[in-house]
Amino acid sequence: KMYEDISLQLIETYLGDILRETGRLVFAGGGALNVKLNQKILALPYVKEFFVQPAASDSGTAVGAASFASWKRGVTPAKMEHVFLGPRYSTEECIDACESHLGHPVYEKTGNIVERAAELLNAGNPVAWCQGRMEFGPRALGGRSILGCPSSPGVAGRINEQIKFRERWRPFCPSMLDRVAPKMFATSHPAPFMTFTFKVEDEWKSRVPEVVHEDGTARAQALKKDSHPRYYALMEEMEKLTGNGVVLNTSLNRRGEPMVCSPKDALDMFFGSDLQYLIMEDVLVAKDASKLKLLS
Protein backbone atom coordinates (compact mmCIF):
# COMPACT_ATOMS: atom_id res chain seq x y z
CA LYS A 1 0.00 0.00 0.00
CA MET A 2 2.87 2.34 0.80
CA TYR A 3 4.36 1.67 -2.64
CA GLU A 4 1.02 2.37 -4.32
CA ASP A 5 0.42 5.57 -2.35
CA ILE A 6 3.91 6.97 -3.03
CA SER A 7 3.78 6.05 -6.72
CA LEU A 8 0.43 7.77 -7.18
CA GLN A 9 1.77 10.87 -5.37
CA LEU A 10 4.85 10.93 -7.63
CA ILE A 11 2.66 10.67 -10.73
CA GLU A 12 0.49 13.55 -9.53
CA THR A 13 3.45 15.74 -8.54
CA TYR A 14 5.71 15.24 -11.55
CA LEU A 15 3.38 14.14 -14.35
CA GLY A 16 -0.04 15.45 -13.36
CA ASP A 17 0.06 18.56 -15.59
CA ILE A 18 1.15 16.79 -18.76
CA LEU A 19 -1.20 13.88 -18.14
CA ARG A 20 -4.13 16.26 -17.90
CA GLU A 21 -3.06 17.60 -21.28
CA THR A 22 -2.30 14.31 -23.08
CA GLY A 23 -3.93 11.53 -21.05
CA ARG A 24 -1.14 9.15 -22.11
CA LEU A 25 1.29 7.34 -19.82
CA VAL A 26 4.07 4.76 -20.33
CA PHE A 27 5.41 2.78 -17.38
CA ALA A 28 8.47 0.49 -17.24
CA GLY A 29 10.94 -0.87 -14.70
CA GLY A 30 10.41 -3.79 -12.36
CA GLY A 31 7.78 -1.89 -10.37
CA ALA A 32 5.65 -1.62 -13.50
CA LEU A 33 4.80 -5.32 -13.15
CA ASN A 34 2.79 -4.54 -10.00
CA VAL A 35 -0.63 -5.07 -11.53
CA LYS A 36 -2.60 -3.78 -8.55
CA LEU A 37 -0.80 -0.42 -8.76
CA ASN A 38 -1.43 -0.39 -12.50
CA GLN A 39 -5.14 -0.83 -11.90
CA LYS A 40 -5.10 2.26 -9.67
CA ILE A 41 -3.09 4.28 -12.19
CA LEU A 42 -5.55 3.37 -14.95
CA ALA A 43 -8.39 4.52 -12.70
CA LEU A 44 -6.91 8.04 -12.42
CA PRO A 45 -9.35 10.43 -14.12
CA TYR A 46 -6.67 11.98 -16.33
CA VAL A 47 -5.15 8.69 -17.59
CA LYS A 48 -6.88 7.71 -20.82
CA GLU A 49 -4.23 5.49 -22.43
CA PHE A 50 -1.74 3.50 -20.36
CA PHE A 51 1.05 1.32 -21.79
CA VAL A 52 3.12 -0.97 -19.58
CA GLN A 53 6.18 -2.41 -21.30
CA PRO A 54 5.51 -6.17 -21.03
CA ALA A 55 9.15 -7.05 -20.24
CA ALA A 56 9.29 -4.15 -17.83
CA SER A 57 12.13 -5.40 -15.62
CA ASP A 58 15.84 -5.48 -16.42
CA SER A 59 15.46 -7.73 -19.47
CA GLY A 60 13.45 -5.03 -21.21
CA THR A 61 16.15 -2.36 -20.85
CA ALA A 62 17.65 -3.50 -24.16
CA VAL A 63 14.33 -2.78 -25.89
CA GLY A 64 14.37 0.78 -24.56
CA ALA A 65 17.99 1.29 -25.57
CA ALA A 66 17.40 -0.03 -29.09
CA SER A 67 14.21 2.03 -29.46
CA PHE A 68 15.98 5.20 -28.33
CA ALA A 69 18.91 4.58 -30.70
CA SER A 70 16.51 4.00 -33.59
CA TRP A 71 14.53 7.13 -32.77
CA LYS A 72 17.73 9.24 -32.68
CA ARG A 73 18.51 8.00 -36.19
CA GLY A 74 15.09 8.98 -37.47
CA VAL A 75 13.66 5.45 -37.51
CA THR A 76 10.38 5.16 -35.61
CA PRO A 77 10.23 1.86 -33.68
CA ALA A 78 7.38 -0.45 -34.62
CA LYS A 79 4.42 -0.59 -32.27
CA MET A 80 4.66 -3.54 -29.86
CA GLU A 81 1.53 -5.48 -30.76
CA HIS A 82 2.69 -8.79 -29.27
CA VAL A 83 5.72 -10.39 -27.60
CA PHE A 84 5.90 -13.71 -29.46
CA LEU A 85 9.51 -13.04 -30.39
CA GLY A 86 11.40 -16.11 -29.17
CA PRO A 87 12.23 -19.48 -30.77
CA ARG A 88 9.64 -21.70 -32.37
CA TYR A 89 9.81 -25.40 -33.26
CA SER A 90 8.22 -27.45 -36.02
CA THR A 91 5.95 -30.44 -35.49
CA GLU A 92 8.75 -32.63 -36.85
CA GLU A 93 11.18 -31.26 -34.23
CA CYS A 94 8.59 -32.01 -31.53
CA ILE A 95 8.27 -35.60 -32.80
CA ASP A 96 12.07 -35.98 -32.84
CA ALA A 97 12.18 -34.79 -29.22
CA CYS A 98 9.56 -37.40 -28.26
CA GLU A 99 11.45 -40.17 -30.04
CA SER A 100 14.73 -39.38 -28.27
CA HIS A 101 13.38 -38.60 -24.80
CA LEU A 102 14.25 -40.97 -21.97
CA GLY A 103 10.67 -40.82 -20.63
CA HIS A 104 9.42 -42.69 -23.73
CA PRO A 105 6.34 -40.48 -24.17
CA VAL A 106 3.25 -41.81 -25.88
CA TYR A 107 2.28 -39.37 -28.61
CA GLU A 108 0.29 -38.93 -31.77
CA LYS A 109 0.28 -36.35 -34.53
CA THR A 110 -3.18 -34.99 -35.26
CA GLY A 111 -4.69 -32.52 -37.69
CA ASN A 112 -7.32 -31.23 -35.26
CA ILE A 113 -5.14 -30.31 -32.30
CA VAL A 114 -7.24 -27.29 -31.32
CA GLU A 115 -10.41 -29.39 -31.02
CA ARG A 116 -8.55 -32.09 -29.07
CA ALA A 117 -7.15 -29.50 -26.67
CA ALA A 118 -10.58 -27.96 -26.14
CA GLU A 119 -12.10 -31.38 -25.39
CA LEU A 120 -9.43 -32.08 -22.77
CA LEU A 121 -9.90 -28.68 -21.16
CA ASN A 122 -13.68 -28.97 -21.17
CA ALA A 123 -13.37 -32.32 -19.39
CA GLY A 124 -11.55 -30.58 -16.54
CA ASN A 125 -7.98 -31.53 -17.45
CA PRO A 126 -5.02 -29.18 -17.13
CA VAL A 127 -3.08 -29.15 -20.42
CA ALA A 128 0.52 -28.10 -21.07
CA TRP A 129 0.49 -26.00 -24.26
CA CYS A 130 3.63 -25.30 -26.30
CA GLN A 131 2.76 -23.45 -29.51
CA GLY A 132 4.55 -21.08 -31.86
CA ARG A 133 7.22 -18.63 -30.79
CA MET A 134 8.07 -18.24 -27.12
CA GLU A 135 6.97 -15.11 -25.28
CA PHE A 136 9.42 -12.32 -24.42
CA GLY A 137 9.03 -11.22 -20.81
CA PRO A 138 7.78 -12.78 -17.58
CA ARG A 139 4.17 -13.54 -18.54
CA ALA A 140 2.90 -16.71 -20.20
CA LEU A 141 0.65 -15.49 -23.02
CA GLY A 142 -0.26 -18.65 -24.91
CA GLY A 143 3.08 -19.65 -26.39
CA ARG A 144 4.38 -21.58 -23.36
CA SER A 145 1.43 -22.03 -21.01
CA ILE A 146 -0.41 -24.46 -18.77
CA LEU A 147 -4.10 -24.11 -19.50
CA GLY A 148 -7.33 -24.99 -17.74
CA CYS A 149 -11.05 -24.44 -18.19
CA PRO A 150 -11.96 -21.57 -15.82
CA SER A 151 -15.53 -22.76 -15.40
CA SER A 152 -14.43 -26.25 -14.33
CA PRO A 153 -14.68 -26.48 -10.51
CA GLY A 154 -11.33 -27.14 -8.86
CA VAL A 155 -9.14 -26.91 -11.96
CA ALA A 156 -6.85 -24.35 -10.31
CA GLY A 157 -6.40 -26.77 -7.43
CA ARG A 158 -5.56 -29.59 -9.84
CA ILE A 159 -2.90 -27.46 -11.53
CA ASN A 160 -1.46 -26.66 -8.11
CA GLU A 161 -1.40 -30.34 -7.15
CA GLN A 162 0.10 -31.50 -10.46
CA ILE A 163 2.82 -28.90 -10.94
CA LYS A 164 2.58 -25.39 -9.46
CA PHE A 165 2.34 -25.85 -5.66
CA ARG A 166 1.52 -22.16 -5.18
CA GLU A 167 -0.55 -20.55 -2.45
CA ARG A 168 -4.26 -20.68 -3.27
CA TRP A 169 -4.65 -16.96 -2.61
CA ARG A 170 -2.33 -16.36 -5.58
CA PRO A 171 -4.83 -16.73 -8.41
CA PHE A 172 -4.26 -18.00 -11.90
CA CYS A 173 -5.06 -15.59 -14.70
CA PRO A 174 -7.46 -15.55 -17.63
CA SER A 175 -6.68 -15.24 -21.32
CA MET A 176 -9.69 -14.28 -23.39
CA LEU A 177 -10.84 -13.30 -26.85
CA ASP A 178 -10.42 -9.56 -27.33
CA ARG A 179 -14.16 -9.19 -27.94
CA VAL A 180 -14.94 -10.88 -24.60
CA ALA A 181 -12.83 -8.54 -22.45
CA PRO A 182 -15.20 -5.52 -22.65
CA LYS A 183 -18.06 -7.72 -21.42
CA MET A 184 -16.07 -9.33 -18.62
CA PHE A 185 -14.48 -6.11 -17.36
CA ALA A 186 -16.72 -3.29 -18.67
CA THR A 187 -13.70 -1.57 -20.22
CA SER A 188 -12.34 -1.44 -23.76
CA HIS A 189 -8.79 -0.54 -22.68
CA PRO A 190 -6.28 -2.86 -24.41
CA ALA A 191 -4.77 -5.58 -22.20
CA PRO A 192 -2.59 -7.81 -24.40
CA PHE A 193 0.22 -8.50 -21.92
CA MET A 194 -1.29 -9.35 -18.49
CA THR A 195 0.00 -6.11 -16.99
CA PHE A 196 -3.30 -4.88 -15.50
CA THR A 197 -5.94 -6.18 -13.16
CA PHE A 198 -9.56 -5.27 -13.78
CA LYS A 199 -12.73 -5.61 -11.73
CA VAL A 200 -14.70 -8.61 -12.99
CA GLU A 201 -18.37 -8.05 -13.75
CA ASP A 202 -20.68 -9.98 -11.41
CA GLU A 203 -22.05 -12.27 -14.12
CA TRP A 204 -18.54 -13.40 -15.08
CA LYS A 205 -17.50 -14.10 -11.49
CA SER A 206 -19.82 -17.09 -11.55
CA ARG A 207 -19.04 -18.02 -15.17
CA VAL A 208 -15.25 -18.26 -14.76
CA PRO A 209 -14.67 -18.51 -10.99
CA GLU A 210 -11.29 -20.26 -11.25
CA VAL A 211 -9.60 -17.07 -12.53
CA VAL A 212 -11.19 -14.48 -10.23
CA HIS A 213 -9.17 -13.17 -7.28
CA GLU A 214 -10.65 -12.92 -3.79
CA ASP A 215 -11.04 -9.16 -4.28
CA GLY A 216 -13.15 -9.66 -7.42
CA THR A 217 -10.43 -8.77 -9.94
CA ALA A 218 -8.46 -10.68 -12.58
CA ARG A 219 -5.12 -10.08 -14.30
CA ALA A 220 -6.14 -10.33 -17.91
CA GLN A 221 -4.77 -11.03 -21.35
CA ALA A 222 -7.16 -9.91 -24.08
CA LEU A 223 -5.84 -11.58 -27.23
CA LYS A 224 -6.12 -10.30 -30.79
CA LYS A 225 -6.46 -12.98 -33.45
CA ASP A 226 -3.45 -11.80 -35.45
CA SER A 227 -1.16 -12.04 -32.43
CA HIS A 228 -1.54 -15.81 -31.97
CA PRO A 229 -4.11 -17.37 -34.35
CA ARG A 230 -3.95 -20.89 -32.88
CA TYR A 231 -4.39 -19.76 -29.28
CA TYR A 232 -7.26 -17.56 -30.43
CA ALA A 233 -8.83 -20.53 -32.23
CA LEU A 234 -8.58 -22.59 -29.04
CA MET A 235 -10.52 -19.95 -27.11
CA GLU A 236 -13.12 -19.81 -29.89
CA GLU A 237 -13.51 -23.57 -29.57
CA MET A 238 -13.86 -23.25 -25.79
CA GLU A 239 -16.55 -20.64 -26.36
CA LYS A 240 -18.49 -23.18 -28.43
CA LEU A 241 -18.19 -25.80 -25.68
CA THR A 242 -18.67 -23.67 -22.56
CA GLY A 243 -20.15 -20.36 -23.67
CA ASN A 244 -17.03 -18.54 -22.42
CA GLY A 245 -14.19 -17.50 -24.73
CA VAL A 246 -11.79 -17.65 -21.77
CA VAL A 247 -9.08 -20.03 -20.57
CA LEU A 248 -7.09 -20.22 -17.36
CA ASN A 249 -3.44 -19.54 -18.22
CA THR A 250 -0.27 -19.94 -16.18
CA SER A 251 3.36 -20.29 -17.18
CA LEU A 252 4.75 -23.57 -18.52
CA ASN A 253 7.28 -24.38 -15.82
CA ARG A 254 7.74 -26.07 -12.48
CA ARG A 255 7.99 -23.96 -9.36
CA GLY A 256 11.40 -22.30 -9.10
CA GLU A 257 12.38 -23.10 -12.71
CA PRO A 258 12.44 -20.85 -15.80
CA MET A 259 9.73 -21.07 -18.41
CA VAL A 260 9.97 -23.92 -20.91
CA CYS A 261 11.39 -23.04 -24.32
CA SER A 262 12.20 -26.14 -26.44
CA PRO A 263 10.31 -29.43 -26.95
CA LYS A 264 12.94 -31.17 -24.80
CA ASP A 265 12.36 -28.59 -22.05
CA ALA A 266 8.63 -29.26 -22.29
CA LEU A 267 9.08 -33.03 -22.05
CA ASP A 268 11.48 -32.72 -19.11
CA MET A 269 8.96 -30.55 -17.31
CA PHE A 270 6.10 -32.90 -18.24
CA PHE A 271 7.80 -35.98 -16.82
CA GLY A 272 8.90 -34.05 -13.73
CA SER A 273 5.27 -33.24 -12.87
CA ASP A 274 1.92 -35.00 -12.53
CA LEU A 275 0.49 -33.36 -15.64
CA GLN A 276 -1.19 -35.92 -17.90
CA TYR A 277 -1.36 -34.07 -21.24
CA LEU A 278 1.14 -32.02 -23.24
CA ILE A 279 0.43 -30.45 -26.63
CA MET A 280 3.37 -29.30 -28.78
CA GLU A 281 2.40 -27.92 -32.18
CA ASP A 282 0.41 -30.78 -33.82
CA VAL A 283 1.58 -33.42 -31.33
CA LEU A 284 -0.51 -34.66 -28.41
CA VAL A 285 1.61 -36.31 -25.71
CA ALA A 286 0.47 -38.48 -22.80
CA LYS A 287 2.31 -40.47 -20.15
CA ASP A 288 0.70 -43.79 -21.12
CA ALA A 289 -1.18 -45.22 -24.09
CA SER A 290 -4.48 -45.54 -22.22
CA LYS A 291 -4.75 -41.75 -22.01
CA LEU A 292 -4.68 -41.43 -25.79
CA LYS A 293 -7.00 -44.42 -26.33
CA LEU A 294 -9.62 -42.72 -24.16
CA LEU A 295 -9.52 -39.76 -26.54
CA SER A 296 -9.61 -41.70 -29.80
C-alpha positions as CSV (number, residue, x, y, z in Angstrom):
1,K,0.0,0.0,0.0
2,M,2.9,2.3,0.8
3,Y,4.4,1.7,-2.6
4,E,1.0,2.4,-4.3
5,D,0.4,5.6,-2.3
6,I,3.9,7.0,-3.0
7,S,3.8,6.0,-6.7
8,L,0.4,7.8,-7.2
9,Q,1.8,10.9,-5.4
10,L,4.8,10.9,-7.6
11,I,2.7,10.7,-10.7
12,E,0.5,13.6,-9.5
13,T,3.5,15.7,-8.5
14,Y,5.7,15.2,-11.6
15,L,3.4,14.1,-14.4
16,G,0.0,15.5,-13.4
17,D,0.1,18.6,-15.6
18,I,1.2,16.8,-18.8
19,L,-1.2,13.9,-18.1
20,R,-4.1,16.3,-17.9
21,E,-3.1,17.6,-21.3
22,T,-2.3,14.3,-23.1
23,G,-3.9,11.5,-21.0
24,R,-1.1,9.2,-22.1
25,L,1.3,7.3,-19.8
26,V,4.1,4.8,-20.3
27,F,5.4,2.8,-17.4
28,A,8.5,0.5,-17.2
29,G,10.9,-0.9,-14.7
30,G,10.4,-3.8,-12.4
31,G,7.8,-1.9,-10.4
32,A,5.6,-1.6,-13.5
33,L,4.8,-5.3,-13.1
34,N,2.8,-4.5,-10.0
35,V,-0.6,-5.1,-11.5
36,K,-2.6,-3.8,-8.5
37,L,-0.8,-0.4,-8.8
38,N,-1.4,-0.4,-12.5
39,Q,-5.1,-0.8,-11.9
40,K,-5.1,2.3,-9.7
41,I,-3.1,4.3,-12.2
42,L,-5.5,3.4,-15.0
43,A,-8.4,4.5,-12.7
44,L,-6.9,8.0,-12.4
45,P,-9.4,10.4,-14.1
46,Y,-6.7,12.0,-16.3
47,V,-5.1,8.7,-17.6
48,K,-6.9,7.7,-20.8
49,E,-4.2,5.5,-22.4
50,F,-1.7,3.5,-20.4
51,F,1.0,1.3,-21.8
52,V,3.1,-1.0,-19.6
53,Q,6.2,-2.4,-21.3
54,P,5.5,-6.2,-21.0
55,A,9.2,-7.0,-20.2
56,A,9.3,-4.1,-17.8
57,S,12.1,-5.4,-15.6
58,D,15.8,-5.5,-16.4
59,S,15.5,-7.7,-19.5
60,G,13.5,-5.0,-21.2
61,T,16.1,-2.4,-20.9
62,A,17.6,-3.5,-24.2
63,V,14.3,-2.8,-25.9
64,G,14.4,0.8,-24.6
65,A,18.0,1.3,-25.6
66,A,17.4,0.0,-29.1
67,S,14.2,2.0,-29.5
68,F,16.0,5.2,-28.3
69,A,18.9,4.6,-30.7
70,S,16.5,4.0,-33.6
71,W,14.5,7.1,-32.8
72,K,17.7,9.2,-32.7
73,R,18.5,8.0,-36.2
74,G,15.1,9.0,-37.5
75,V,13.7,5.5,-37.5
76,T,10.4,5.2,-35.6
77,P,10.2,1.9,-33.7
78,A,7.4,-0.4,-34.6
79,K,4.4,-0.6,-32.3
80,M,4.7,-3.5,-29.9
81,E,1.5,-5.5,-30.8
82,H,2.7,-8.8,-29.3
83,V,5.7,-10.4,-27.6
84,F,5.9,-13.7,-29.5
85,L,9.5,-13.0,-30.4
86,G,11.4,-16.1,-29.2
87,P,12.2,-19.5,-30.8
88,R,9.6,-21.7,-32.4
89,Y,9.8,-25.4,-33.3
90,S,8.2,-27.4,-36.0
91,T,5.9,-30.4,-35.5
92,E,8.7,-32.6,-36.8
93,E,11.2,-31.3,-34.2
94,C,8.6,-32.0,-31.5
95,I,8.3,-35.6,-32.8
96,D,12.1,-36.0,-32.8
97,A,12.2,-34.8,-29.2
98,C,9.6,-37.4,-28.3
99,E,11.5,-40.2,-30.0
100,S,14.7,-39.4,-28.3
101,H,13.4,-38.6,-24.8
102,L,14.3,-41.0,-22.0
103,G,10.7,-40.8,-20.6
104,H,9.4,-42.7,-23.7
105,P,6.3,-40.5,-24.2
106,V,3.3,-41.8,-25.9
107,Y,2.3,-39.4,-28.6
108,E,0.3,-38.9,-31.8
109,K,0.3,-36.4,-34.5
110,T,-3.2,-35.0,-35.3
111,G,-4.7,-32.5,-37.7
112,N,-7.3,-31.2,-35.3
113,I,-5.1,-30.3,-32.3
114,V,-7.2,-27.3,-31.3
115,E,-10.4,-29.4,-31.0
116,R,-8.5,-32.1,-29.1
117,A,-7.1,-29.5,-26.7
118,A,-10.6,-28.0,-26.1
119,E,-12.1,-31.4,-25.4
120,L,-9.4,-32.1,-22.8
121,L,-9.9,-28.7,-21.2
122,N,-13.7,-29.0,-21.2
123,A,-13.4,-32.3,-19.4
124,G,-11.5,-30.6,-16.5
125,N,-8.0,-31.5,-17.4
126,P,-5.0,-29.2,-17.1
127,V,-3.1,-29.2,-20.4
128,A,0.5,-28.1,-21.1
129,W,0.5,-26.0,-24.3
130,C,3.6,-25.3,-26.3
131,Q,2.8,-23.4,-29.5
132,G,4.6,-21.1,-31.9
133,R,7.2,-18.6,-30.8
134,M,8.1,-18.2,-27.1
135,E,7.0,-15.1,-25.3
136,F,9.4,-12.3,-24.4
137,G,9.0,-11.2,-20.8
138,P,7.8,-12.8,-17.6
139,R,4.2,-13.5,-18.5
140,A,2.9,-16.7,-20.2
141,L,0.7,-15.5,-23.0
142,G,-0.3,-18.7,-24.9
143,G,3.1,-19.6,-26.4
144,R,4.4,-21.6,-23.4
145,S,1.4,-22.0,-21.0
146,I,-0.4,-24.5,-18.8
147,L,-4.1,-24.1,-19.5
148,G,-7.3,-25.0,-17.7
149,C,-11.1,-24.4,-18.2
150,P,-12.0,-21.6,-15.8
151,S,-15.5,-22.8,-15.4
152,S,-14.4,-26.3,-14.3
153,P,-14.7,-26.5,-10.5
154,G,-11.3,-27.1,-8.9
155,V,-9.1,-26.9,-12.0
156,A,-6.9,-24.3,-10.3
157,G,-6.4,-26.8,-7.4
158,R,-5.6,-29.6,-9.8
159,I,-2.9,-27.5,-11.5
160,N,-1.5,-26.7,-8.1
161,E,-1.4,-30.3,-7.2
162,Q,0.1,-31.5,-10.5
163,I,2.8,-28.9,-10.9
164,K,2.6,-25.4,-9.5
165,F,2.3,-25.8,-5.7
166,R,1.5,-22.2,-5.2
167,E,-0.6,-20.6,-2.4
168,R,-4.3,-20.7,-3.3
169,W,-4.6,-17.0,-2.6
170,R,-2.3,-16.4,-5.6
171,P,-4.8,-16.7,-8.4
172,F,-4.3,-18.0,-11.9
173,C,-5.1,-15.6,-14.7
174,P,-7.5,-15.5,-17.6
175,S,-6.7,-15.2,-21.3
176,M,-9.7,-14.3,-23.4
177,L,-10.8,-13.3,-26.9
178,D,-10.4,-9.6,-27.3
179,R,-14.2,-9.2,-27.9
180,V,-14.9,-10.9,-24.6
181,A,-12.8,-8.5,-22.5
182,P,-15.2,-5.5,-22.6
183,K,-18.1,-7.7,-21.4
184,M,-16.1,-9.3,-18.6
185,F,-14.5,-6.1,-17.4
186,A,-16.7,-3.3,-18.7
187,T,-13.7,-1.6,-20.2
188,S,-12.3,-1.4,-23.8
189,H,-8.8,-0.5,-22.7
190,P,-6.3,-2.9,-24.4
191,A,-4.8,-5.6,-22.2
192,P,-2.6,-7.8,-24.4
193,F,0.2,-8.5,-21.9
194,M,-1.3,-9.4,-18.5
195,T,0.0,-6.1,-17.0
196,F,-3.3,-4.9,-15.5
197,T,-5.9,-6.2,-13.2
198,F,-9.6,-5.3,-13.8
199,K,-12.7,-5.6,-11.7
200,V,-14.7,-8.6,-13.0
201,E,-18.4,-8.1,-13.8
202,D,-20.7,-10.0,-11.4
203,E,-22.1,-12.3,-14.1
204,W,-18.5,-13.4,-15.1
205,K,-17.5,-14.1,-11.5
206,S,-19.8,-17.1,-11.6
207,R,-19.0,-18.0,-15.2
208,V,-15.2,-18.3,-14.8
209,P,-14.7,-18.5,-11.0
210,E,-11.3,-20.3,-11.2
211,V,-9.6,-17.1,-12.5
212,V,-11.2,-14.5,-10.2
213,H,-9.2,-13.2,-7.3
214,E,-10.7,-12.9,-3.8
215,D,-11.0,-9.2,-4.3
216,G,-13.2,-9.7,-7.4
217,T,-10.4,-8.8,-9.9
218,A,-8.5,-10.7,-12.6
219,R,-5.1,-10.1,-14.3
220,A,-6.1,-10.3,-17.9
221,Q,-4.8,-11.0,-21.4
222,A,-7.2,-9.9,-24.1
223,L,-5.8,-11.6,-27.2
224,K,-6.1,-10.3,-30.8
225,K,-6.5,-13.0,-33.4
226,D,-3.5,-11.8,-35.5
227,S,-1.2,-12.0,-32.4
228,H,-1.5,-15.8,-32.0
229,P,-4.1,-17.4,-34.3
230,R,-3.9,-20.9,-32.9
231,Y,-4.4,-19.8,-29.3
232,Y,-7.3,-17.6,-30.4
233,A,-8.8,-20.5,-32.2
234,L,-8.6,-22.6,-29.0
235,M,-10.5,-20.0,-27.1
236,E,-13.1,-19.8,-29.9
237,E,-13.5,-23.6,-29.6
238,M,-13.9,-23.2,-25.8
239,E,-16.5,-20.6,-26.4
240,K,-18.5,-23.2,-28.4
241,L,-18.2,-25.8,-25.7
242,T,-18.7,-23.7,-22.6
243,G,-20.2,-20.4,-23.7
244,N,-17.0,-18.5,-22.4
245,G,-14.2,-17.5,-24.7
246,V,-11.8,-17.6,-21.8
247,V,-9.1,-20.0,-20.6
248,L,-7.1,-20.2,-17.4
249,N,-3.4,-19.5,-18.2
250,T,-0.3,-19.9,-16.2
251,S,3.4,-20.3,-17.2
252,L,4.7,-23.6,-18.5
253,N,7.3,-24.4,-15.8
254,R,7.7,-26.1,-12.5
255,R,8.0,-24.0,-9.4
256,G,11.4,-22.3,-9.1
257,E,12.4,-23.1,-12.7
258,P,12.4,-20.9,-15.8
259,M,9.7,-21.1,-18.4
260,V,10.0,-23.9,-20.9
261,C,11.4,-23.0,-24.3
262,S,12.2,-26.1,-26.4
263,P,10.3,-29.4,-26.9
264,K,12.9,-31.2,-24.8
265,D,12.4,-28.6,-22.0
266,A,8.6,-29.3,-22.3
267,L,9.1,-33.0,-22.1
268,D,11.5,-32.7,-19.1
269,M,9.0,-30.5,-17.3
270,F,6.1,-32.9,-18.2
271,F,7.8,-36.0,-16.8
272,G,8.9,-34.1,-13.7
273,S,5.3,-33.2,-12.9
274,D,1.9,-35.0,-12.5
275,L,0.5,-33.4,-15.6
276,Q,-1.2,-35.9,-17.9
277,Y,-1.4,-34.1,-21.2
278,L,1.1,-32.0,-23.2
279,I,0.4,-30.4,-26.6
280,M,3.4,-29.3,-28.8
281,E,2.4,-27.9,-32.2
282,D,0.4,-30.8,-33.8
283,V,1.6,-33.4,-31.3
284,L,-0.5,-34.7,-28.4
285,V,1.6,-36.3,-25.7
286,A,0.5,-38.5,-22.8
287,K,2.3,-40.5,-20.2
288,D,0.7,-43.8,-21.1
289,A,-1.2,-45.2,-24.1
290,S,-4.5,-45.5,-22.2
291,K,-4.8,-41.7,-22.0
292,L,-4.7,-41.4,-25.8
293,K,-7.0,-44.4,-26.3
294,L,-9.6,-42.7,-24.2
295,L,-9.5,-39.8,-26.5
296,S,-9.6,-41.7,-29.8
